[in-house]
Amino acid sequence: MNWQLLQERFGIQEGEVGNADLLRKVKILMTLRVIAVTLFWGVILFFQAQDSPFASLFPVSWPVIGVYGATLVYILHLPHVRNLRAFCFLQILGDLILETSILYVTGGVESVFSFLYILSIITASITLQRPGNYTIALLAGLFYLSLACGEFYGLITPVPFLGQDSLSVPGTYILYKSVLNTAAFFLVAFLSDYLSESLRRAGKALEEKSENLANLRSFHENIVQSMSSGLLITQIDGRIVSLNKAAERITGFTLEEVQGKSCYEFFRLPTLLEICRHPETLQVGTLYRCEGDFEKRDGEKIYLGLSISPFRDDRGVLRGLIFIFQDVT
């Protein structure tokens, strides 16, 4: 198979080896194909039993068997595939052929299963993207038109399905159904392409924002951890939630040891009691300063100088307190 020709003609891109997202879509495609054909087979059996319980099911059986066989071949070849998009295209092309076969054995132009082409077009929009999805829509229209023309000119005789009569179909009716179905195929391709592209753009934007947020968070953490002054952050109820390395070095306590404790119980400065109990008393833009003795984890007493300010979110809602302190012994 000439992979380069497929890439140039149908917009298939290189560099898809190891693409976990596309590989996941390929596996889902194969799974859904088996589920869909199994449901189709179950529906056929149900209606066949209701209408003609003794009629032969062989004509409808071989496209179903073909789907199972093709899926088995896809599974065996998947570990050796070098280009996943080309592999997807070949699978969807095979689906079009099998769908055309299903139409042939269920009444031809009069078959109620022409909607199966739409499933392949939607799949192409998700996996192949533009222009692969429009190529699949065009091929679906050509396959349907070929089936209709073959039936009209007597080249093929579709199998009657569930009591259908083998009647000659007028040319205008065939033209009408072919044009209508082809238009529907391209409309589905356009809408599914629009939705898929919107989802891809939204996903890409979300991924970029997540990456920027992670970088910004890492940047802020590096700044906080590089400070020479101790930094302690509490919730609005005064319970400790964060402690930087300088604070651990100054006090001798680690974050795990003090997390969840009250800031007043930690510093034990009488002047902090009212602030820790009622942080809302601190006004926006104010900075409260105090000093006092502090007993480190090892029992050593030091003298701390603290600056306290309210911690507010981007909407101005009070979320807690920020303590910046130094050993001023």
Short mmCIF file of C-alpha atoms in Angstrom, two decimals:
data_model
loop_
_atom_site.label_atom_id
_atom_site.label_comp_id
_atom_site.label_asym_id
_atom_site.label_seq_id
_atom_site.Cartn_x
_atom_site.Cartn_y
_atom_site.Cartn_z
CA MET A 1 0.00 0.00 0.00
CA ASN A 2 1.38 3.44 -0.98
CA TRP A 3 1.12 5.34 2.33
CA GLN A 4 2.52 8.58 0.86
CA LEU A 5 -0.19 8.64 -1.81
CA LEU A 6 -2.86 8.22 0.87
CA GLN A 7 -1.34 11.07 2.87
CA GLU A 8 -1.27 13.46 -0.12
CA ARG A 9 -4.73 12.61 -1.46
CA PHE A 10 -6.68 12.42 1.80
CA GLY A 11 -4.90 14.79 4.16
CA ILE A 12 -3.34 12.05 6.27
CA GLN A 13 -0.52 13.39 8.41
CA GLU A 14 2.81 11.92 9.44
CA GLY A 15 4.04 11.53 12.97
CA GLU A 16 1.09 9.58 14.32
CA VAL A 17 3.13 6.67 15.66
CA GLY A 18 2.77 6.53 19.41
CA ASN A 19 -0.17 8.93 19.43
CA ALA A 20 -1.99 7.64 22.47
CA ASP A 21 -5.16 9.62 21.81
CA LEU A 22 -5.49 8.41 18.23
CA LEU A 23 -4.67 4.84 19.25
CA ARG A 24 -7.45 5.04 21.83
CA LYS A 25 -9.86 6.24 19.13
CA VAL A 26 -8.84 3.37 16.84
CA LYS A 27 -9.55 0.83 19.59
CA ILE A 28 -12.90 2.48 20.35
CA LEU A 29 -13.72 2.43 16.63
CA MET A 30 -13.09 -1.31 16.42
CA THR A 31 -15.08 -1.98 19.59
CA LEU A 32 -18.07 0.11 18.50
CA ARG A 33 -18.03 -1.54 15.08
CA VAL A 34 -18.47 -4.97 16.66
CA ILE A 35 -21.18 -3.68 19.01
CA ALA A 36 -23.06 -1.97 16.16
CA VAL A 37 -23.02 -4.98 13.87
CA THR A 38 -24.08 -7.24 16.73
CA LEU A 39 -27.07 -4.99 17.46
CA PHE A 40 -27.85 -4.90 13.74
CA TRP A 41 -27.77 -8.70 13.61
CA GLY A 42 -30.03 -8.91 16.65
CA VAL A 43 -32.58 -6.52 15.10
CA ILE A 44 -32.55 -8.52 11.86
CA LEU A 45 -33.13 -11.79 13.72
CA PHE A 46 -36.00 -10.25 15.70
CA PHE A 47 -37.87 -8.87 12.69
CA GLN A 48 -37.09 -11.94 10.60
CA ALA A 49 -38.67 -14.14 13.29
CA GLN A 50 -41.76 -11.92 13.33
CA ASP A 51 -42.19 -11.70 9.56
CA SER A 52 -40.74 -14.83 7.95
CA PRO A 53 -39.42 -17.26 10.57
CA PHE A 54 -38.44 -19.83 7.94
CA ALA A 55 -36.75 -17.45 5.52
CA SER A 56 -33.04 -17.84 4.85
CA LEU A 57 -30.74 -15.54 6.80
CA PHE A 58 -27.70 -16.32 4.70
CA PRO A 59 -27.77 -13.14 2.54
CA VAL A 60 -27.73 -10.93 5.64
CA SER A 61 -25.24 -13.13 7.46
CA TRP A 62 -22.21 -12.74 5.24
CA PRO A 63 -21.76 -8.93 5.69
CA VAL A 64 -21.98 -9.46 9.44
CA ILE A 65 -19.43 -12.25 9.28
CA GLY A 66 -17.29 -9.95 7.13
CA VAL A 67 -17.31 -7.29 9.88
CA TYR A 68 -16.22 -9.81 12.50
CA GLY A 69 -13.48 -11.14 10.23
CA ALA A 70 -12.24 -7.67 9.29
CA THR A 71 -12.14 -6.62 12.95
CA LEU A 72 -10.07 -9.67 13.80
CA VAL A 73 -7.61 -8.75 11.02
CA TYR A 74 -7.45 -5.16 12.33
CA ILE A 75 -6.68 -6.36 15.85
CA LEU A 76 -3.89 -8.64 14.65
CA HIS A 77 -2.30 -5.89 12.53
CA LEU A 78 -2.70 -3.05 15.03
CA PRO A 79 0.61 -3.66 16.90
CA HIS A 80 2.49 -3.45 13.58
CA VAL A 81 0.79 -0.32 12.19
CA ARG A 82 3.17 2.54 11.41
CA ASN A 83 0.59 5.15 10.45
CA LEU A 84 -2.58 5.18 12.51
CA ARG A 85 -4.47 7.69 10.36
CA ALA A 86 -3.90 5.64 7.21
CA PHE A 87 -5.02 2.59 9.17
CA CYS A 88 -8.19 4.46 10.22
CA PHE A 89 -8.87 5.47 6.63
CA LEU A 90 -8.59 1.89 5.41
CA GLN A 91 -10.92 0.70 8.18
CA ILE A 92 -13.56 3.30 7.34
CA LEU A 93 -13.21 2.52 3.65
CA GLY A 94 -13.84 -1.12 4.49
CA ASP A 95 -16.85 -0.05 6.54
CA LEU A 96 -18.29 1.74 3.48
CA ILE A 97 -17.93 -1.42 1.44
CA LEU A 98 -19.60 -3.53 4.13
CA GLU A 99 -22.39 -0.97 4.53
CA THR A 100 -23.01 -1.05 0.81
CA SER A 101 -23.18 -4.84 1.04
CA ILE A 102 -25.73 -4.56 3.86
CA LEU A 103 -27.86 -2.26 1.70
CA TYR A 104 -27.62 -4.76 -1.16
CA VAL A 105 -28.90 -7.66 0.97
CA THR A 106 -31.65 -5.57 2.61
CA GLY A 107 -33.45 -4.22 -0.42
CA GLY A 108 -30.97 -1.99 -2.24
CA VAL A 109 -32.25 1.57 -2.77
CA GLU A 110 -35.32 0.74 -0.67
CA SER A 111 -33.18 -0.40 2.27
CA VAL A 112 -33.76 1.35 5.59
CA PHE A 113 -30.09 1.00 6.55
CA SER A 114 -28.63 3.81 4.43
CA PHE A 115 -28.04 5.72 7.66
CA LEU A 116 -25.08 3.40 8.32
CA TYR A 117 -23.02 5.57 5.97
CA ILE A 118 -23.54 8.46 8.37
CA LEU A 119 -21.81 6.55 11.17
CA SER A 120 -18.70 6.16 9.02
CA ILE A 121 -18.72 9.86 8.13
CA ILE A 122 -18.93 10.86 11.80
CA THR A 123 -16.11 8.45 12.60
CA ALA A 124 -14.00 10.00 9.83
CA SER A 125 -14.61 13.49 11.24
CA ILE A 126 -13.33 12.36 14.63
CA THR A 127 -10.27 10.42 13.45
CA LEU A 128 -9.25 11.64 9.98
CA GLN A 129 -10.27 15.30 10.29
CA ARG A 130 -10.51 17.51 7.22
CA PRO A 131 -10.35 16.66 4.25
CA GLY A 132 -10.54 12.96 5.13
CA ASN A 133 -14.11 13.23 6.40
CA TYR A 134 -15.29 14.92 3.18
CA THR A 135 -13.52 12.22 1.18
CA ILE A 136 -15.44 9.56 3.09
CA ALA A 137 -18.70 11.48 2.50
CA LEU A 138 -17.94 11.62 -1.22
CA LEU A 139 -17.14 7.90 -1.33
CA ALA A 140 -20.34 7.11 0.58
CA GLY A 141 -22.33 9.06 -2.02
CA LEU A 142 -20.54 7.29 -4.89
CA PHE A 143 -21.09 3.86 -3.36
CA TYR A 144 -24.79 4.58 -2.87
CA LEU A 145 -25.10 5.96 -6.40
CA SER A 146 -23.28 2.92 -7.83
CA LEU A 147 -25.67 0.61 -5.99
CA ALA A 148 -28.68 2.59 -7.24
CA CYS A 149 -27.44 2.71 -10.85
CA GLY A 150 -26.60 -0.99 -10.83
CA GLU A 151 -30.09 -1.72 -9.61
CA PHE A 152 -31.70 0.60 -12.20
CA TYR A 153 -29.79 -0.80 -15.16
CA GLY A 154 -30.33 -4.38 -14.08
CA LEU A 155 -26.65 -5.07 -13.40
CA ILE A 156 -27.48 -6.26 -9.89
CA THR A 157 -30.63 -7.56 -8.25
CA PRO A 158 -30.82 -6.58 -4.56
CA VAL A 159 -32.10 -9.22 -2.16
CA PRO A 160 -35.70 -8.55 -1.04
CA PHE A 161 -35.85 -7.91 2.68
CA LEU A 162 -38.66 -8.83 5.06
CA GLY A 163 -41.40 -9.32 2.51
CA GLN A 164 -40.31 -6.63 0.03
CA ASP A 165 -41.37 -7.15 -3.56
CA SER A 166 -38.82 -7.01 -6.38
CA LEU A 167 -40.23 -4.03 -8.29
CA SER A 168 -38.52 -1.93 -10.90
CA VAL A 169 -37.48 1.47 -9.53
CA PRO A 170 -38.03 4.59 -11.69
CA GLY A 171 -34.92 6.51 -12.72
CA THR A 172 -36.22 9.78 -11.29
CA TYR A 173 -36.73 8.10 -7.92
CA ILE A 174 -33.18 6.74 -7.96
CA LEU A 175 -31.83 10.17 -8.89
CA TYR A 176 -33.88 11.80 -6.16
CA LYS A 177 -32.73 9.40 -3.45
CA SER A 178 -29.10 9.51 -4.59
CA VAL A 179 -28.95 13.31 -4.60
CA LEU A 180 -30.80 13.53 -1.29
CA ASN A 181 -28.59 10.99 0.44
CA THR A 182 -25.36 12.47 -0.94
CA ALA A 183 -26.43 15.93 0.24
CA ALA A 184 -27.22 14.47 3.66
CA PHE A 185 -23.80 12.79 3.75
CA PHE A 186 -21.99 16.07 3.07
CA LEU A 187 -24.18 17.93 5.56
CA VAL A 188 -23.32 15.39 8.25
CA ALA A 189 -19.64 15.67 7.28
CA PHE A 190 -19.80 19.46 7.62
CA LEU A 191 -21.62 19.44 10.96
CA SER A 192 -19.50 16.70 12.49
CA ASP A 193 -16.34 18.40 11.22
CA TYR A 194 -17.46 21.67 12.79
CA LEU A 195 -18.21 20.01 16.12
CA SER A 196 -15.00 17.96 16.09
CA GLU A 197 -12.92 21.02 15.24
CA SER A 198 -14.60 23.02 18.00
CA LEU A 199 -13.87 20.24 20.49
CA ARG A 200 -10.26 20.00 19.30
CA ARG A 201 -9.75 23.75 19.65
CA ALA A 202 -11.38 23.77 23.08
CA GLY A 203 -9.23 20.85 24.16
CA LYS A 204 -6.08 22.50 22.85
CA ALA A 205 -6.93 25.79 24.56
CA LEU A 206 -7.64 23.95 27.82
CA GLU A 207 -4.36 22.07 27.54
CA GLU A 208 -2.45 25.32 26.93
CA LYS A 209 -4.15 27.01 29.88
CA SER A 210 -3.45 24.02 32.09
CA GLU A 211 0.20 24.11 31.07
CA ASN A 212 0.40 27.87 31.68
CA LEU A 213 -1.27 27.43 35.05
CA ALA A 214 1.18 24.67 35.99
CA ASN A 215 4.11 26.85 34.94
CA LEU A 216 2.75 29.81 36.88
CA ARG A 217 2.19 27.65 39.93
CA SER A 218 5.72 26.27 39.70
CA PHE A 219 7.06 29.82 39.30
CA HIS A 220 5.21 31.03 42.38
CA GLU A 221 6.27 28.00 44.41
CA ASN A 222 9.90 28.59 43.47
CA ILE A 223 9.60 32.21 44.59
CA VAL A 224 7.93 31.25 47.86
CA GLN A 225 10.45 28.51 48.62
CA SER A 226 13.36 30.82 47.75
CA MET A 227 12.31 33.51 50.23
CA SER A 228 14.64 34.10 53.16
CA SER A 229 11.69 35.08 55.35
CA GLY A 230 9.25 32.60 56.77
CA LEU A 231 5.87 32.42 55.03
CA LEU A 232 2.79 30.89 56.64
CA ILE A 233 -0.72 30.88 55.13
CA THR A 234 -3.93 30.04 56.96
CA GLN A 235 -7.56 29.47 56.06
CA ILE A 236 -10.23 31.94 57.09
CA ASP A 237 -10.69 30.00 60.34
CA GLY A 238 -7.01 30.52 61.16
CA ARG A 239 -5.87 26.94 60.50
CA ILE A 240 -2.46 26.57 58.85
CA VAL A 241 -2.43 25.29 55.25
CA SER A 242 1.02 26.25 53.94
CA LEU A 243 4.56 26.75 55.22
CA ASN A 244 7.66 27.50 53.16
CA LYS A 245 11.16 26.13 53.70
CA ALA A 246 12.41 29.28 55.41
CA ALA A 247 9.54 29.01 57.91
CA GLU A 248 10.46 25.39 58.60
CA ARG A 249 14.10 26.38 59.08
CA ILE A 250 13.27 29.27 61.42
CA THR A 251 10.72 27.39 63.57
CA GLY A 252 12.07 23.86 63.31
CA PHE A 253 8.58 22.56 62.48
CA THR A 254 7.59 20.94 59.18
CA LEU A 255 4.34 21.56 57.33
CA GLU A 256 3.13 18.04 58.14
CA GLU A 257 3.54 18.75 61.86
CA VAL A 258 1.63 22.03 61.95
CA GLN A 259 -0.89 21.66 59.12
CA GLY A 260 -4.42 22.14 60.42
CA LYS A 261 -3.33 23.79 63.67
CA SER A 262 -4.52 27.24 64.67
CA CYS A 263 -2.09 30.06 63.91
CA TYR A 264 -2.54 31.33 67.45
CA GLU A 265 -1.64 27.92 68.93
CA PHE A 266 1.44 27.89 66.69
CA PHE A 267 2.83 31.36 67.42
CA ARG A 268 1.27 31.75 70.92
CA LEU A 269 1.47 35.53 70.81
CA PRO A 270 -1.32 37.23 72.81
CA THR A 271 -1.49 40.06 70.30
CA LEU A 272 -2.50 37.57 67.57
CA LEU A 273 -5.49 36.11 69.42
CA GLU A 274 -8.07 38.57 68.13
CA ILE A 275 -6.72 38.51 64.56
CA CYS A 276 -6.61 34.71 64.37
CA ARG A 277 -10.16 34.43 65.69
CA HIS A 278 -11.53 37.31 63.59
CA PRO A 279 -9.42 37.73 60.42
CA GLU A 280 -12.13 39.90 58.86
CA THR A 281 -11.00 42.72 61.16
CA LEU A 282 -8.00 43.29 58.89
CA GLN A 283 -8.85 45.88 56.28
CA VAL A 284 -7.89 45.68 52.62
CA GLY A 285 -4.40 47.08 52.09
CA THR A 286 -3.50 47.01 55.78
CA LEU A 287 -0.42 45.30 57.18
CA TYR A 288 -0.41 44.36 60.84
CA ARG A 289 3.00 44.06 62.54
CA CYS A 290 3.92 42.50 65.85
CA GLU A 291 6.83 40.89 67.68
CA GLY A 292 7.16 38.30 70.37
CA ASP A 293 8.92 35.25 71.76
CA PHE A 294 8.64 31.90 70.00
CA GLU A 295 9.71 28.45 71.14
CA LYS A 296 11.19 26.32 68.37
CA ARG A 297 10.63 22.61 68.05
CA ASP A 298 13.91 21.84 69.83
CA GLY A 299 12.97 24.13 72.77
CA GLU A 300 15.19 27.05 71.75
CA LYS A 301 13.57 30.43 72.30
CA ILE A 302 13.84 33.08 69.59
CA TYR A 303 12.31 36.47 68.98
CA LEU A 304 10.09 36.77 65.91
CA GLY A 305 9.02 39.80 63.95
CA LEU A 306 5.78 39.20 62.05
CA SER A 307 3.83 40.99 59.33
CA ILE A 308 0.22 39.90 58.83
CA SER A 309 -2.01 40.70 55.87
CA PRO A 310 -5.37 39.38 54.63
CA PHE A 311 -5.34 36.76 51.87
CA ARG A 312 -8.08 37.48 49.30
CA ASP A 313 -8.98 35.84 45.98
CA ASP A 314 -9.39 37.61 42.63
CA ARG A 315 -12.95 38.61 43.58
CA GLY A 316 -11.83 40.23 46.79
CA VAL A 317 -13.31 37.53 49.06
CA LEU A 318 -11.32 36.92 52.23
CA ARG A 319 -9.82 33.41 52.21
CA GLY A 320 -7.33 33.52 55.07
CA LEU A 321 -4.23 35.22 56.47
CA ILE A 322 -0.64 35.56 55.29
CA PHE A 323 2.14 35.64 57.91
CA ILE A 324 5.65 36.76 56.94
CA PHE A 325 8.14 36.51 59.78
CA GLN A 326 11.85 36.58 60.55
CA ASP A 327 14.08 35.65 63.44
CA VAL A 328 15.08 39.06 64.82
CA THR A 329 16.76 37.71 67.93
#
